[in-house]
């Protein structure tokens, strides 16, 4: 089992999502609660869970790489079954959580799935709306486009521009 060095909440790196979740304990005790409230923190590669928001050391953590996240209403039979999700990885422990609301559970799953997609990709994801309108890398299919041939040809004669044409003369100024 791979263990990650425990870190205080402040040292976990870029926090992508955090909040209280109920985590199902591994040991099902006759006396103890099956679901325990935990402060959970997700960064770019690791899922940490703490006893509370003020805890310095995590109760546990795991690398989310190779895990998958999905909503899991079968985990509970009560009114909070639509708030459940699980993190699954073949050959590793499955982690089961209950969020405060169904929307919050969906948000955790969405954030984790986005991260997993990012980790499994060799390229940096981008929004198409934010895409740059120029291509500064030569590629075989863009070599013949007119926008690529914008270098000045030094053999062309210099065009003379009359200086008077550059400036606009406003009425009353001479």
PDB file of C-alpha atoms in Angstrom:
ATOM      1  CA  UNK A   1       0.000   0.000   0.000  1.00  0.00           C
ATOM      2  CA  UNK A   2       1.319   3.386  -0.953  1.00  0.00           C
ATOM      3  CA  UNK A   3       1.241   5.909   1.857  1.00  0.00           C
ATOM      4  CA  UNK A   4       1.615   9.629   1.366  1.00  0.00           C
ATOM      5  CA  UNK A   5       3.434  11.678   3.983  1.00  0.00           C
ATOM      6  CA  UNK A   6       0.775  13.294   6.202  1.00  0.00           C
ATOM      7  CA  UNK A   7       0.505  17.052   5.824  1.00  0.00           C
ATOM      8  CA  UNK A   8      -1.240  19.789   7.743  1.00  0.00           C
ATOM      9  CA  UNK A   9      -4.198  21.300   5.905  1.00  0.00           C
ATOM     10  CA  UNK A  10      -2.176  24.456   5.192  1.00  0.00           C
ATOM     11  CA  UNK A  11       0.568  22.371   3.465  1.00  0.00           C
ATOM     12  CA  UNK A  12      -1.608  20.321   1.109  1.00  0.00           C
ATOM     13  CA  UNK A  13      -0.883  22.518  -1.915  1.00  0.00           C
ATOM     14  CA  UNK A  14      -3.559  23.971  -4.163  1.00  0.00           C
ATOM     15  CA  UNK A  15      -6.907  23.077  -2.632  1.00  0.00           C
ATOM     16  CA  UNK A  16      -9.502  22.373  -5.331  1.00  0.00           C
ATOM     17  CA  UNK A  17     -12.364  21.434  -3.014  1.00  0.00           C
ATOM     18  CA  UNK A  18     -12.851  21.059   0.707  1.00  0.00           C
ATOM     19  CA  UNK A  19     -15.696  20.557   3.120  1.00  0.00           C
ATOM     20  CA  UNK A  20     -17.330  18.212   5.594  1.00  0.00           C
ATOM     21  CA  UNK A  21     -18.358  14.782   4.355  1.00  0.00           C
ATOM     22  CA  UNK A  22     -19.371  11.652   6.192  1.00  0.00           C
ATOM     23  CA  UNK A  23     -16.907   8.844   5.481  1.00  0.00           C
ATOM     24  CA  UNK A  24     -17.814   5.209   5.971  1.00  0.00           C
ATOM     25  CA  UNK A  25     -15.303   3.584   8.304  1.00  0.00           C
ATOM     26  CA  UNK A  26     -13.422   0.478   7.243  1.00  0.00           C
ATOM     27  CA  UNK A  27     -14.062  -1.333  10.522  1.00  0.00           C
ATOM     28  CA  UNK A  28     -17.746  -1.777  11.180  1.00  0.00           C
ATOM     29  CA  UNK A  29     -17.939  -1.775  14.961  1.00  0.00           C
ATOM     30  CA  UNK A  30     -21.015  -2.870  16.857  1.00  0.00           C
ATOM     31  CA  UNK A  31     -20.840   0.220  19.090  1.00  0.00           C
ATOM     32  CA  UNK A  32     -19.202   2.811  16.854  1.00  0.00           C
ATOM     33  CA  UNK A  33     -20.822   4.869  14.172  1.00  0.00           C
ATOM     34  CA  UNK A  34     -20.496   3.444  10.682  1.00  0.00           C
ATOM     35  CA  UNK A  35     -20.382   6.962   9.174  1.00  0.00           C
ATOM     36  CA  UNK A  36     -17.983   9.522  10.632  1.00  0.00           C
ATOM     37  CA  UNK A  37     -17.958  13.235   9.908  1.00  0.00           C
ATOM     38  CA  UNK A  38     -14.618  14.236   8.338  1.00  0.00           C
ATOM     39  CA  UNK A  39     -13.147  17.450   6.954  1.00  0.00           C
ATOM     40  CA  UNK A  40     -12.102  16.456   3.433  1.00  0.00           C
ATOM     41  CA  UNK A  41      -9.584  18.269   1.245  1.00  0.00           C
ATOM     42  CA  UNK A  42      -8.904  17.563  -2.431  1.00  0.00           C
ATOM     43  CA  UNK A  43      -5.774  18.885  -4.111  1.00  0.00           C
ATOM     44  CA  UNK A  44      -4.349  18.111  -7.554  1.00  0.00           C
ATOM     45  CA  UNK A  45      -3.337  14.532  -6.749  1.00  0.00           C
ATOM     46  CA  UNK A  46      -4.390  13.613  -3.215  1.00  0.00           C
ATOM     47  CA  UNK A  47      -7.573  13.270  -1.172  1.00  0.00           C
ATOM     48  CA  UNK A  48      -7.030  14.043   2.542  1.00  0.00           C
ATOM     49  CA  UNK A  49      -9.492  13.537   5.394  1.00  0.00           C
ATOM     50  CA  UNK A  50      -9.199  15.074   8.849  1.00  0.00           C
ATOM     51  CA  UNK A  51     -11.084  14.683  12.147  1.00  0.00           C
ATOM     52  CA  UNK A  52     -12.124  18.350  11.842  1.00  0.00           C
ATOM     53  CA  UNK A  53     -11.391  21.559   9.975  1.00  0.00           C
ATOM     54  CA  UNK A  54      -8.959  22.560  12.735  1.00  0.00           C
ATOM     55  CA  UNK A  55      -6.929  19.303  12.707  1.00  0.00           C
ATOM     56  CA  UNK A  56      -3.224  19.606  11.964  1.00  0.00           C
ATOM     57  CA  UNK A  57      -2.671  15.998  10.831  1.00  0.00           C
ATOM     58  CA  UNK A  58      -4.960  13.990   8.541  1.00  0.00           C
ATOM     59  CA  UNK A  59      -6.677  10.826   9.735  1.00  0.00           C
ATOM     60  CA  UNK A  60      -5.796   9.460   6.306  1.00  0.00           C
ATOM     61  CA  UNK A  61      -5.081  10.278   2.673  1.00  0.00           C
ATOM     62  CA  UNK A  62      -4.706   8.576  -0.700  1.00  0.00           C
ATOM     63  CA  UNK A  63      -3.592   9.416  -4.206  1.00  0.00           C
ATOM     64  CA  UNK A  64      -6.651   9.760  -6.451  1.00  0.00           C
ATOM     65  CA  UNK A  65      -4.676   8.665  -9.509  1.00  0.00           C
ATOM     66  CA  UNK A  66      -6.341   5.654 -11.207  1.00  0.00           C
ATOM     67  CA  UNK A  67      -9.478   6.046  -9.056  1.00  0.00           C
ATOM     68  CA  UNK A  68     -12.903   6.720 -10.497  1.00  0.00           C
ATOM     69  CA  UNK A  69     -15.670   8.679  -8.803  1.00  0.00           C
ATOM     70  CA  UNK A  70     -19.400   8.062  -9.095  1.00  0.00           C
ATOM     71  CA  UNK A  71     -22.645   8.774  -7.296  1.00  0.00           C
ATOM     72  CA  UNK A  72     -23.680   5.744  -5.236  1.00  0.00           C
ATOM     73  CA  UNK A  73     -27.234   5.865  -3.829  1.00  0.00           C
ATOM     74  CA  UNK A  74     -26.985   2.164  -2.856  1.00  0.00           C
ATOM     75  CA  UNK A  75     -24.670   3.035   0.078  1.00  0.00           C
ATOM     76  CA  UNK A  76     -27.514   4.216   2.326  1.00  0.00           C
ATOM     77  CA  UNK A  77     -31.152   3.345   2.760  1.00  0.00           C
ATOM     78  CA  UNK A  78     -32.181   6.570   4.500  1.00  0.00           C
ATOM     79  CA  UNK A  79     -33.173  10.000   3.148  1.00  0.00           C
ATOM     80  CA  UNK A  80     -29.522  10.843   2.426  1.00  0.00           C
ATOM     81  CA  UNK A  81     -28.967   8.085  -0.132  1.00  0.00           C
ATOM     82  CA  UNK A  82     -28.904  10.629  -2.993  1.00  0.00           C
ATOM     83  CA  UNK A  83     -25.989  12.392  -1.220  1.00  0.00           C
ATOM     84  CA  UNK A  84     -23.603   9.406  -1.505  1.00  0.00           C
ATOM     85  CA  UNK A  85     -20.617   8.881  -3.753  1.00  0.00           C
ATOM     86  CA  UNK A  86     -17.686   6.516  -3.878  1.00  0.00           C
ATOM     87  CA  UNK A  87     -14.104   6.471  -5.110  1.00  0.00           C
ATOM     88  CA  UNK A  88     -13.122   3.146  -6.658  1.00  0.00           C
ATOM     89  CA  UNK A  89      -9.816   1.747  -7.904  1.00  0.00           C
ATOM     90  CA  UNK A  90      -9.351  -1.920  -8.880  1.00  0.00           C
ATOM     91  CA  UNK A  91      -7.074  -3.642  -6.392  1.00  0.00           C
ATOM     92  CA  UNK A  92      -7.285  -0.767  -3.883  1.00  0.00           C
ATOM     93  CA  UNK A  93      -9.632   0.281  -1.107  1.00  0.00           C
ATOM     94  CA  UNK A  94     -12.984   1.793  -2.084  1.00  0.00           C
ATOM     95  CA  UNK A  95     -13.795   5.037  -0.234  1.00  0.00           C
ATOM     96  CA  UNK A  96     -17.447   5.839   0.476  1.00  0.00           C
ATOM     97  CA  UNK A  97     -18.762   9.295   1.367  1.00  0.00           C
ATOM     98  CA  UNK A  98     -22.009  11.120   2.104  1.00  0.00           C
ATOM     99  CA  UNK A  99     -22.201  14.821   1.227  1.00  0.00           C
ATOM    100  CA  UNK A 100     -24.521  17.356   2.936  1.00  0.00           C
ATOM    101  CA  UNK A 101     -26.755  17.495  -0.179  1.00  0.00           C
ATOM    102  CA  UNK A 102     -27.232  15.724  -3.536  1.00  0.00           C
ATOM    103  CA  UNK A 103     -25.871  18.826  -5.330  1.00  0.00           C
ATOM    104  CA  UNK A 104     -22.760  18.802  -3.134  1.00  0.00           C
ATOM    105  CA  UNK A 105     -22.217  15.082  -3.850  1.00  0.00           C
ATOM    106  CA  UNK A 106     -22.451  15.797  -7.590  1.00  0.00           C
ATOM    107  CA  UNK A 107     -19.967  18.646  -7.233  1.00  0.00           C
ATOM    108  CA  UNK A 108     -17.424  16.414  -5.452  1.00  0.00           C
ATOM    109  CA  UNK A 109     -17.802  13.754  -8.163  1.00  0.00           C
ATOM    110  CA  UNK A 110     -17.490  16.364 -10.945  1.00  0.00           C
ATOM    111  CA  UNK A 111     -14.358  17.897  -9.389  1.00  0.00           C
ATOM    112  CA  UNK A 112     -12.707  14.497  -8.932  1.00  0.00           C
ATOM    113  CA  UNK A 113     -13.627  13.341 -12.453  1.00  0.00           C
ATOM    114  CA  UNK A 114     -12.217  16.585 -13.906  1.00  0.00           C
ATOM    115  CA  UNK A 115      -8.988  16.050 -11.964  1.00  0.00           C
ATOM    116  CA  UNK A 116      -8.732  12.411 -13.040  1.00  0.00           C
ATOM    117  CA  UNK A 117      -9.261  13.410 -16.668  1.00  0.00           C
ATOM    118  CA  UNK A 118      -6.533  16.031 -16.239  1.00  0.00           C
ATOM    119  CA  UNK A 119      -4.137  13.494 -14.646  1.00  0.00           C
ATOM    120  CA  UNK A 120      -4.692  10.918 -17.390  1.00  0.00           C
ATOM    121  CA  UNK A 121      -4.191  13.473 -20.166  1.00  0.00           C
ATOM    122  CA  UNK A 122      -0.836  14.609 -21.470  1.00  0.00           C
ATOM    123  CA  UNK A 123      -2.258  17.945 -22.564  1.00  0.00           C
ATOM    124  CA  UNK A 124      -3.451  20.880 -20.532  1.00  0.00           C
ATOM    125  CA  UNK A 125      -7.245  21.200 -20.706  1.00  0.00           C
ATOM    126  CA  UNK A 126      -8.686  24.476 -21.954  1.00  0.00           C
ATOM    127  CA  UNK A 127     -12.024  26.075 -22.604  1.00  0.00           C
ATOM    128  CA  UNK A 128     -12.663  26.515 -26.314  1.00  0.00           C
ATOM    129  CA  UNK A 129     -13.964  30.021 -25.625  1.00  0.00           C
ATOM    130  CA  UNK A 130     -10.552  30.977 -24.224  1.00  0.00           C
ATOM    131  CA  UNK A 131      -8.627  29.438 -27.113  1.00  0.00           C
ATOM    132  CA  UNK A 132      -6.010  31.694 -28.652  1.00  0.00           C
ATOM    133  CA  UNK A 133      -6.722  32.835 -32.208  1.00  0.00           C
ATOM    134  CA  UNK A 134      -3.183  32.300 -33.460  1.00  0.00           C
ATOM    135  CA  UNK A 135      -0.969  29.295 -33.922  1.00  0.00           C
ATOM    136  CA  UNK A 136       2.676  29.864 -33.093  1.00  0.00           C
ATOM    137  CA  UNK A 137       3.727  26.259 -33.702  1.00  0.00           C
ATOM    138  CA  UNK A 138       4.447  25.086 -37.239  1.00  0.00           C
ATOM    139  CA  UNK A 139       2.448  22.028 -38.193  1.00  0.00           C
ATOM    140  CA  UNK A 140       2.071  20.278 -41.525  1.00  0.00           C
ATOM    141  CA  UNK A 141      -1.569  21.288 -42.051  1.00  0.00           C
ATOM    142  CA  UNK A 142      -1.029  24.948 -41.240  1.00  0.00           C
ATOM    143  CA  UNK A 143       2.020  25.488 -43.458  1.00  0.00           C
ATOM    144  CA  UNK A 144      -0.039  26.453 -46.514  1.00  0.00           C
ATOM    145  CA  UNK A 145      -2.345  28.955 -44.876  1.00  0.00           C
ATOM    146  CA  UNK A 146      -2.028  32.589 -45.804  1.00  0.00           C
ATOM    147  CA  UNK A 147      -1.728  33.672 -42.190  1.00  0.00           C
ATOM    148  CA  UNK A 148       1.477  31.665 -41.912  1.00  0.00           C
ATOM    149  CA  UNK A 149       3.160  33.511 -44.789  1.00  0.00           C
ATOM    150  CA  UNK A 150       3.268  36.926 -43.193  1.00  0.00           C
ATOM    151  CA  UNK A 151       7.015  37.537 -43.358  1.00  0.00           C
ATOM    152  CA  UNK A 152       8.021  40.531 -45.479  1.00  0.00           C
ATOM    153  CA  UNK A 153       9.723  39.802 -48.728  1.00  0.00           C
ATOM    154  CA  UNK A 154      12.844  41.989 -48.783  1.00  0.00           C
ATOM    155  CA  UNK A 155      12.875  42.090 -52.618  1.00  0.00           C
ATOM    156  CA  UNK A 156       9.601  44.004 -52.829  1.00  0.00           C
ATOM    157  CA  UNK A 157      10.024  47.711 -53.528  1.00  0.00           C
ATOM    158  CA  UNK A 158       9.274  50.006 -50.608  1.00  0.00           C
ATOM    159  CA  UNK A 159       5.997  51.793 -51.103  1.00  0.00           C
ATOM    160  CA  UNK A 160       6.286  55.537 -50.654  1.00  0.00           C
ATOM    161  CA  UNK A 161       3.632  56.975 -48.360  1.00  0.00           C
ATOM    162  CA  UNK A 162       3.092  60.693 -48.412  1.00  0.00           C
ATOM    163  CA  UNK A 163       3.417  62.013 -44.877  1.00  0.00           C
ATOM    164  CA  UNK A 164       0.409  64.346 -45.384  1.00  0.00           C
ATOM    165  CA  UNK A 165      -1.876  61.301 -45.838  1.00  0.00           C
ATOM    166  CA  UNK A 166      -1.022  59.912 -42.422  1.00  0.00           C
ATOM    167  CA  UNK A 167      -2.432  62.767 -40.381  1.00  0.00           C
ATOM    168  CA  UNK A 168      -5.948  64.108 -40.424  1.00  0.00           C
ATOM    169  CA  UNK A 169      -6.220  67.885 -40.580  1.00  0.00           C
ATOM    170  CA  UNK A 170      -8.935  69.090 -38.268  1.00  0.00           C
ATOM    171  CA  UNK A 171     -10.994  72.171 -39.176  1.00  0.00           C
ATOM    172  CA  UNK A 172      -9.455  75.338 -37.807  1.00  0.00           C
ATOM    173  CA  UNK A 173      -5.925  73.874 -37.647  1.00  0.00           C
ATOM    174  CA  UNK A 174      -3.357  74.668 -40.307  1.00  0.00           C
TER     175      UNK A 174
END
